mmCIF file of C-alpha atoms in Angstrom:
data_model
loop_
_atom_site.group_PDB
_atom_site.id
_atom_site.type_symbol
_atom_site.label_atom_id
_atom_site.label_comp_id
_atom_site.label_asym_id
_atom_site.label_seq_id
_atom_site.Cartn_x
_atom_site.Cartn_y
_atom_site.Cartn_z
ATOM 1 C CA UNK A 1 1.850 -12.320 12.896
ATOM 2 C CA UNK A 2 -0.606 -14.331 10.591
ATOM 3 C CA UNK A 3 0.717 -16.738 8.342
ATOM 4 C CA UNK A 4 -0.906 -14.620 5.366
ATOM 5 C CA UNK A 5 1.269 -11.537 6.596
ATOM 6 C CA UNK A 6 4.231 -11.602 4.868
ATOM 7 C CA UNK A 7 7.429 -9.490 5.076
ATOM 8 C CA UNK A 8 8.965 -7.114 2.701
ATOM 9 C CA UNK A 9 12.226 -8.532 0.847
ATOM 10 C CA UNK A 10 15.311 -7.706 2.458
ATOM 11 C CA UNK A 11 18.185 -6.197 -0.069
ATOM 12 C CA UNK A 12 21.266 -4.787 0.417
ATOM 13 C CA UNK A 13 21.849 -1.810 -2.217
ATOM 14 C CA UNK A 14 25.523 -1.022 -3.551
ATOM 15 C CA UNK A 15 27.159 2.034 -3.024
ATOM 16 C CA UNK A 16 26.644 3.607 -6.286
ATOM 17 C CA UNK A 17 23.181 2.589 -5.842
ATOM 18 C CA UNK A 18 22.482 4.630 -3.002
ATOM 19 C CA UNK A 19 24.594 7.959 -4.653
ATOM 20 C CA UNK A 20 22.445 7.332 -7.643
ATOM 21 C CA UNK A 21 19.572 7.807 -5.024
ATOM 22 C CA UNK A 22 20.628 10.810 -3.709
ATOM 23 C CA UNK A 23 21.205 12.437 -6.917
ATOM 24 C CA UNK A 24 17.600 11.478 -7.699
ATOM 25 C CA UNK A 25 15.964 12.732 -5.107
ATOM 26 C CA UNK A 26 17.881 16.124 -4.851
ATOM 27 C CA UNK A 27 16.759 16.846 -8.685
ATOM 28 C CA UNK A 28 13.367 14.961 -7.925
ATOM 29 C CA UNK A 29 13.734 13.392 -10.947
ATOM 30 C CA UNK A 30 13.076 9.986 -10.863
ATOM 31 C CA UNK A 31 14.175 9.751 -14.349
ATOM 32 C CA UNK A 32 17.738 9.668 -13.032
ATOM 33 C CA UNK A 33 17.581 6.339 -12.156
ATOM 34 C CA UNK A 34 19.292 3.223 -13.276
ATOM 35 C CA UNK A 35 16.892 0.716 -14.950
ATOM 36 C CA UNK A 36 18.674 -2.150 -13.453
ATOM 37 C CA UNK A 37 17.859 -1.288 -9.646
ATOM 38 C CA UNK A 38 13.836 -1.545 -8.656
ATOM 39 C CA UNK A 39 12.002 1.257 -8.231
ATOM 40 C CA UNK A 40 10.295 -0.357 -5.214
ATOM 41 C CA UNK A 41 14.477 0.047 -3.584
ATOM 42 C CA UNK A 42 14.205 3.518 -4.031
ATOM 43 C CA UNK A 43 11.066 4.358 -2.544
ATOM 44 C CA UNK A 44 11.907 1.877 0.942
ATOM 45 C CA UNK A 45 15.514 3.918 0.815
ATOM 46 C CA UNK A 46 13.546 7.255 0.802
ATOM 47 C CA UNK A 47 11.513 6.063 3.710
ATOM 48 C CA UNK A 48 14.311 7.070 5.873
ATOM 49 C CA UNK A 49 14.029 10.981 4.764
ATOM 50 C CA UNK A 50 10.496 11.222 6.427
ATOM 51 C CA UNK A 51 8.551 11.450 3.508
ATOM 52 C CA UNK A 52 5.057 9.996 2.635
ATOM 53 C CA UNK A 53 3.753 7.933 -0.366
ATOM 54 C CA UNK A 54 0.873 7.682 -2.234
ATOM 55 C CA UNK A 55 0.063 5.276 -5.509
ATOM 56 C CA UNK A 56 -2.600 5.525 -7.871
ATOM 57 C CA UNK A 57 -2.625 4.363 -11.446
ATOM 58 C CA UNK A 58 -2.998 7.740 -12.973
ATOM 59 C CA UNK A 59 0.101 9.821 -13.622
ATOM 60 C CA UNK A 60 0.465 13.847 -13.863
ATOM 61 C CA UNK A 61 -0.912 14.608 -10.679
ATOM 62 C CA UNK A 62 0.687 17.696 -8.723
ATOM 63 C CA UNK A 63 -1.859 18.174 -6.519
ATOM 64 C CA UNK A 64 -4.161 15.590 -4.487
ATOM 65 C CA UNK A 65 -7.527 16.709 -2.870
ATOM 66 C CA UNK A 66 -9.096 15.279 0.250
ATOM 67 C CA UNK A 67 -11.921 12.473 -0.779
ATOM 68 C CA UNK A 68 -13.917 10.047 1.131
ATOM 69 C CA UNK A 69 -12.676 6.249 0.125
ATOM 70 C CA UNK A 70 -14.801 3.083 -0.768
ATOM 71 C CA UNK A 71 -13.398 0.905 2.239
ATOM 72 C CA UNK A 72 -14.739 -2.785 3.691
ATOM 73 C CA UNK A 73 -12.862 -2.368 6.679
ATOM 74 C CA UNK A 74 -14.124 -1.925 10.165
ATOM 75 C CA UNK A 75 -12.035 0.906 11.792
ATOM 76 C CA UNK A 76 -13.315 4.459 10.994
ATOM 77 C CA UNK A 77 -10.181 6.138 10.285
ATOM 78 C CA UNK A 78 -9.915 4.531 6.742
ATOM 79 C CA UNK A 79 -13.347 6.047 6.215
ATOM 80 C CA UNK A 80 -12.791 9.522 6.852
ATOM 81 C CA UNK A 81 -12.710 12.493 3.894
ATOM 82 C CA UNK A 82 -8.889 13.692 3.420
ATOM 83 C CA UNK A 83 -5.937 12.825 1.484
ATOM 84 C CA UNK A 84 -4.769 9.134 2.494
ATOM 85 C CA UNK A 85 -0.897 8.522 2.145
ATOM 86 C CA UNK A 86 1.356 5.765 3.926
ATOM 87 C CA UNK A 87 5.132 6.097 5.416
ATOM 88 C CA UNK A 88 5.374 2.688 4.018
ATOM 89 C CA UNK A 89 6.507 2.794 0.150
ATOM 90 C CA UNK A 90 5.628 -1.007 0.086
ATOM 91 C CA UNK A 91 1.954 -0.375 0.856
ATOM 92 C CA UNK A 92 1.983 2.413 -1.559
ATOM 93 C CA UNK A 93 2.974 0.121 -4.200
ATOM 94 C CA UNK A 94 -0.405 -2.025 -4.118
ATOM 95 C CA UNK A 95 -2.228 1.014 -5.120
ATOM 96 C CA UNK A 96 -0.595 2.158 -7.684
ATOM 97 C CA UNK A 97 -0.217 -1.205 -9.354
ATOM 98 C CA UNK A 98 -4.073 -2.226 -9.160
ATOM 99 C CA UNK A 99 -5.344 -2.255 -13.040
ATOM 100 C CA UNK A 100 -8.637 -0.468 -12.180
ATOM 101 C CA UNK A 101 -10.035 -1.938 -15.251
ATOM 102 C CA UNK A 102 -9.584 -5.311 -14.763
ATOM 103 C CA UNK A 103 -9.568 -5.695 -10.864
ATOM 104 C CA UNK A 104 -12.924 -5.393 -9.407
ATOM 105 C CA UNK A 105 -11.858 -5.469 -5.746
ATOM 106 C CA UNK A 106 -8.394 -4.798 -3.823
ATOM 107 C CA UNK A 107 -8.009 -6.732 -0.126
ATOM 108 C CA UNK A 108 -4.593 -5.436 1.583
ATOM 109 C CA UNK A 109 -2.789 -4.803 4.665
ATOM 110 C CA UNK A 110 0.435 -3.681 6.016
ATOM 111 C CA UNK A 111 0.435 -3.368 10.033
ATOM 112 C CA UNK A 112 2.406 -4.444 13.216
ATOM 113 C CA UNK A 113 1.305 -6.441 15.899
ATOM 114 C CA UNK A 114 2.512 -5.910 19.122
ATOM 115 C CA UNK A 115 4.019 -8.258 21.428
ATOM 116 C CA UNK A 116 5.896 -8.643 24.495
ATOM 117 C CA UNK A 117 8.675 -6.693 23.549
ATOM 118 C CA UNK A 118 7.520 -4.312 21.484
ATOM 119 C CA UNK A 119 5.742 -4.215 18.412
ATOM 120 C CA UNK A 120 6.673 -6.902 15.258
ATOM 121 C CA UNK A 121 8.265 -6.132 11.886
ATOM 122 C CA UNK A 122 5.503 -4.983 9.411
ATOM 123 C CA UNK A 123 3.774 -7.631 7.432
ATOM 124 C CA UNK A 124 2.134 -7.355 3.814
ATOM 125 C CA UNK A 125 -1.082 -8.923 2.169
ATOM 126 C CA UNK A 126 -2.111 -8.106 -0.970
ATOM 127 C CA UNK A 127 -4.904 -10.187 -2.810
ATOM 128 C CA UNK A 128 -7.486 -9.134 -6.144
ATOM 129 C CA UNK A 129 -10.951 -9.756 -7.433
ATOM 130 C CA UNK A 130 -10.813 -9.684 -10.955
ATOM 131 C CA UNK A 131 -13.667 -8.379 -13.159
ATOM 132 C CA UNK A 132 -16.639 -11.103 -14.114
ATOM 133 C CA UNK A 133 -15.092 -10.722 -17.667
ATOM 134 C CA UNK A 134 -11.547 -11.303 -16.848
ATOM 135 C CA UNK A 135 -9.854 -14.615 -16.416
ATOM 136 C CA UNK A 136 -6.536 -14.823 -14.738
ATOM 137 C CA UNK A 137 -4.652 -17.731 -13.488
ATOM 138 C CA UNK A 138 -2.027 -15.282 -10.956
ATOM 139 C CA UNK A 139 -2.523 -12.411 -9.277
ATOM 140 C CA UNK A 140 0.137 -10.426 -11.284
ATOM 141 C CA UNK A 141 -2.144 -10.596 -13.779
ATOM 142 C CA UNK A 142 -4.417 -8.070 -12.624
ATOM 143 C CA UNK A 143 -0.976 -5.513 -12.059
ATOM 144 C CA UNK A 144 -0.813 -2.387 -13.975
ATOM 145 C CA UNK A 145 1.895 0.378 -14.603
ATOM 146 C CA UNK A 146 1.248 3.384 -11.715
ATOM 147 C CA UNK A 147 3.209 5.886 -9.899
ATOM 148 C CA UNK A 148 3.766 6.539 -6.423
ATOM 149 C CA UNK A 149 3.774 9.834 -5.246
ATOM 150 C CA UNK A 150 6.201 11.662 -2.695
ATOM 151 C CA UNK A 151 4.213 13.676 -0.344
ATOM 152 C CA UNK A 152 5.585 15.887 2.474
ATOM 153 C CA UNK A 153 4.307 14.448 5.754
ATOM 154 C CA UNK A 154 2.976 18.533 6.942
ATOM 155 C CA UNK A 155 -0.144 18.344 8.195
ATOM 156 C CA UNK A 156 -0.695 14.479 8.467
ATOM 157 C CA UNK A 157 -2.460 12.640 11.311
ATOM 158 C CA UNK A 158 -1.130 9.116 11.873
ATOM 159 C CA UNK A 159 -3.748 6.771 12.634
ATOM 160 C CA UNK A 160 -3.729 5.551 16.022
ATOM 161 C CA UNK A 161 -2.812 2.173 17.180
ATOM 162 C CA UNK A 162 -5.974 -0.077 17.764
ATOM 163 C CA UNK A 163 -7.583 -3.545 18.681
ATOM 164 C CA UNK A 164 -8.491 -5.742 15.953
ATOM 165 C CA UNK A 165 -10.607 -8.325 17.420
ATOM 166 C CA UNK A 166 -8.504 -12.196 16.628
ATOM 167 C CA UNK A 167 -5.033 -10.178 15.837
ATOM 168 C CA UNK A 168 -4.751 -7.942 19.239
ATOM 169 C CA UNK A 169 -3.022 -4.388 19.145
ATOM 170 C CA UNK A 170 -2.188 -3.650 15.801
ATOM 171 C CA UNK A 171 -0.989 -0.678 13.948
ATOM 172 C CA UNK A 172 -0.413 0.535 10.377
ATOM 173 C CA UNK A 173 1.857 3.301 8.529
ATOM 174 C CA UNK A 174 -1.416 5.118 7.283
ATOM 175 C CA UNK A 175 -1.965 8.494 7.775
ATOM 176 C CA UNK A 176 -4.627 11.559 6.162
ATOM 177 C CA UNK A 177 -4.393 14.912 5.655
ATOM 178 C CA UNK A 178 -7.693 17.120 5.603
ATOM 179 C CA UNK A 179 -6.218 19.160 3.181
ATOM 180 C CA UNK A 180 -5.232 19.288 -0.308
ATOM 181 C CA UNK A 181 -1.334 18.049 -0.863
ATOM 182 C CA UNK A 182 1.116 19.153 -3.492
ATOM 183 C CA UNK A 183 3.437 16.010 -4.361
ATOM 184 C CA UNK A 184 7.337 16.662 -4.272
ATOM 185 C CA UNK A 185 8.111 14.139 -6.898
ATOM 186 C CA UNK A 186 6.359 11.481 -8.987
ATOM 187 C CA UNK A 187 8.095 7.757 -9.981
ATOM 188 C CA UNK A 188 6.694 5.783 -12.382
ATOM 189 C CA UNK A 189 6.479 2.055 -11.395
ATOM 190 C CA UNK A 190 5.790 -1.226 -13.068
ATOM 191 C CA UNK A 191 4.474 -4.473 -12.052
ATOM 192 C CA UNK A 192 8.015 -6.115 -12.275
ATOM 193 C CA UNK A 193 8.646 -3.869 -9.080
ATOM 194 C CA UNK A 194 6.262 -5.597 -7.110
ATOM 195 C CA UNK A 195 8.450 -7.973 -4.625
ATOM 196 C CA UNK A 196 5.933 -10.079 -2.994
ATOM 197 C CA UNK A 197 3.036 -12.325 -4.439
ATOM 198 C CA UNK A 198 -0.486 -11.242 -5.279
ATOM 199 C CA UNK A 199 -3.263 -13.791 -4.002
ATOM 200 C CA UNK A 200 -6.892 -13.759 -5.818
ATOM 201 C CA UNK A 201 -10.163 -13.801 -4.264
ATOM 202 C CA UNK A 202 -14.069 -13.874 -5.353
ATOM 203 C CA UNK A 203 -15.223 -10.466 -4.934
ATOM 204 C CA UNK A 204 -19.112 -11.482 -4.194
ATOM 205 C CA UNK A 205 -17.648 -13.905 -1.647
ATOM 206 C CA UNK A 206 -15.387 -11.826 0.140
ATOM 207 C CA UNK A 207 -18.129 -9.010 0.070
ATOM 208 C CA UNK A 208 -20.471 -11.557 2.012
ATOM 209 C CA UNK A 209 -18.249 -12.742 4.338
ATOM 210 C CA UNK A 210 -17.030 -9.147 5.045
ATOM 211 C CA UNK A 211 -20.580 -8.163 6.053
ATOM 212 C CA UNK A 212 -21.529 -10.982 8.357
ATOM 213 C CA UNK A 213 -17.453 -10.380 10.563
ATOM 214 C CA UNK A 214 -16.525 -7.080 9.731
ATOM 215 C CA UNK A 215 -13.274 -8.355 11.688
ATOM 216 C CA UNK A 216 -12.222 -11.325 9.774
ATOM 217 C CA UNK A 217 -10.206 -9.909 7.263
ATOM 218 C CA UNK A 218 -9.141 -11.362 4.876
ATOM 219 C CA UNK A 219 -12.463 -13.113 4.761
ATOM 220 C CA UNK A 220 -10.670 -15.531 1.970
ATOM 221 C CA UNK A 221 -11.682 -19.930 2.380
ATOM 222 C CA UNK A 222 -7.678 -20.331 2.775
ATOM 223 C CA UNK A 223 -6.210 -17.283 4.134
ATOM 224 C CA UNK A 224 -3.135 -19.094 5.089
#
């Protein structure tokens, strides 16, 4: 694993925690949920029921149509038309946090490598270009409230492991659907749920160095 891979928090959730959870999810009503226990805990503890996640900064949404992304990277999955969702809830979080207005680019990863014995835990980058009119000192800064969205995994492809020149065989929780989804519940997130740090990066930069090594993410002077 890179040294700018990082892992996901570990926490272990009381017992009236987790019934809290359950009652949650069985109304799908994420409004049933203490204030004092991070949204980000709820979404990793629903991992486990086989659902799927997608963020995005814009709440209401019932129903999510297949579109083509803007993506830098060089694998063509990511580029294909569908609906794009993640068993991860982690990785959901970065896109549903992103303030659009403010944060001109988004770099961010959450994959396995494998290894000798089998493939590592997952590891998490997350870094953002802010607009030329926006000055931030940390990467928080460029968070936004969002919602993730709880998709049912029918009708999902999983993209297939692959080899990522300078990392090996990778493989990430990312998976499309070439038709329109209907979300099973929304939950509203904040910023303060975000567990790890946010890096920043110079979007012209980063846009450079991305087309001369379409490999070498994540094309930053200091990715360490």
């Amino acid at each position: 694993m890179r040294p700018w891979m990082l892992p996901a928090p570990q926490d272990t959730l009381p017992d009236a925690a987790i019934t809290v959870f359950q009652a949650a999810w069985a109304a799908r009503d994420a409004g049933l949920l203490s204030p004092a226990v991070s949204r980000w805990q709820f979404l990793r503890w629903l991992e486990s029921r086989g659902v799927l996640f997608h963020g995005s900064p814009q709440s209401g949404l019932t129903v999510f149509e297949p579109r083509t992304p803007h993506d830098l990277s060089a694998d063509d999955f990511s580029k294909r038309t569908g609906v794009f969702a993640t068993s991860d809830a982690l990785w959901a979080l970065m896109y549903a946090l992103r303030d659009r207005r403010r944060a001109r680019r988004m770099l961010n990863a959450a994959l396995q490598v494998q290894q000798a014995g089998g493939w590592s835990g997952t590891g998490y980058f997350l870094s953002l270009a802010p607009q030329p009119d926006v000055t931030v000192t940390r990467g928080h800064e460029l968070l936004a409230p969002g919602v993730v969205y709880v998709l049912p995994p029918d009708g999902f492809d999983l993209m297939p492991p692959y080899d990522w020149l300078g990392q090996g065989r990778v493989r990430e929780p990312h998976l499309l659907c070439p038709h329109p989804v209907r979300a099973l519940m929304a939950v509203p997130i904040t910023p303060a749920d975000f567990p790890l740090p946010v890096r920043l990066h110079d979007a012209d930069r980063v846009d450079a160095r991305c087309a001369a090594d379409p490999w070498g993410f994540p094309w930053l002077e200091t990715p360490s």
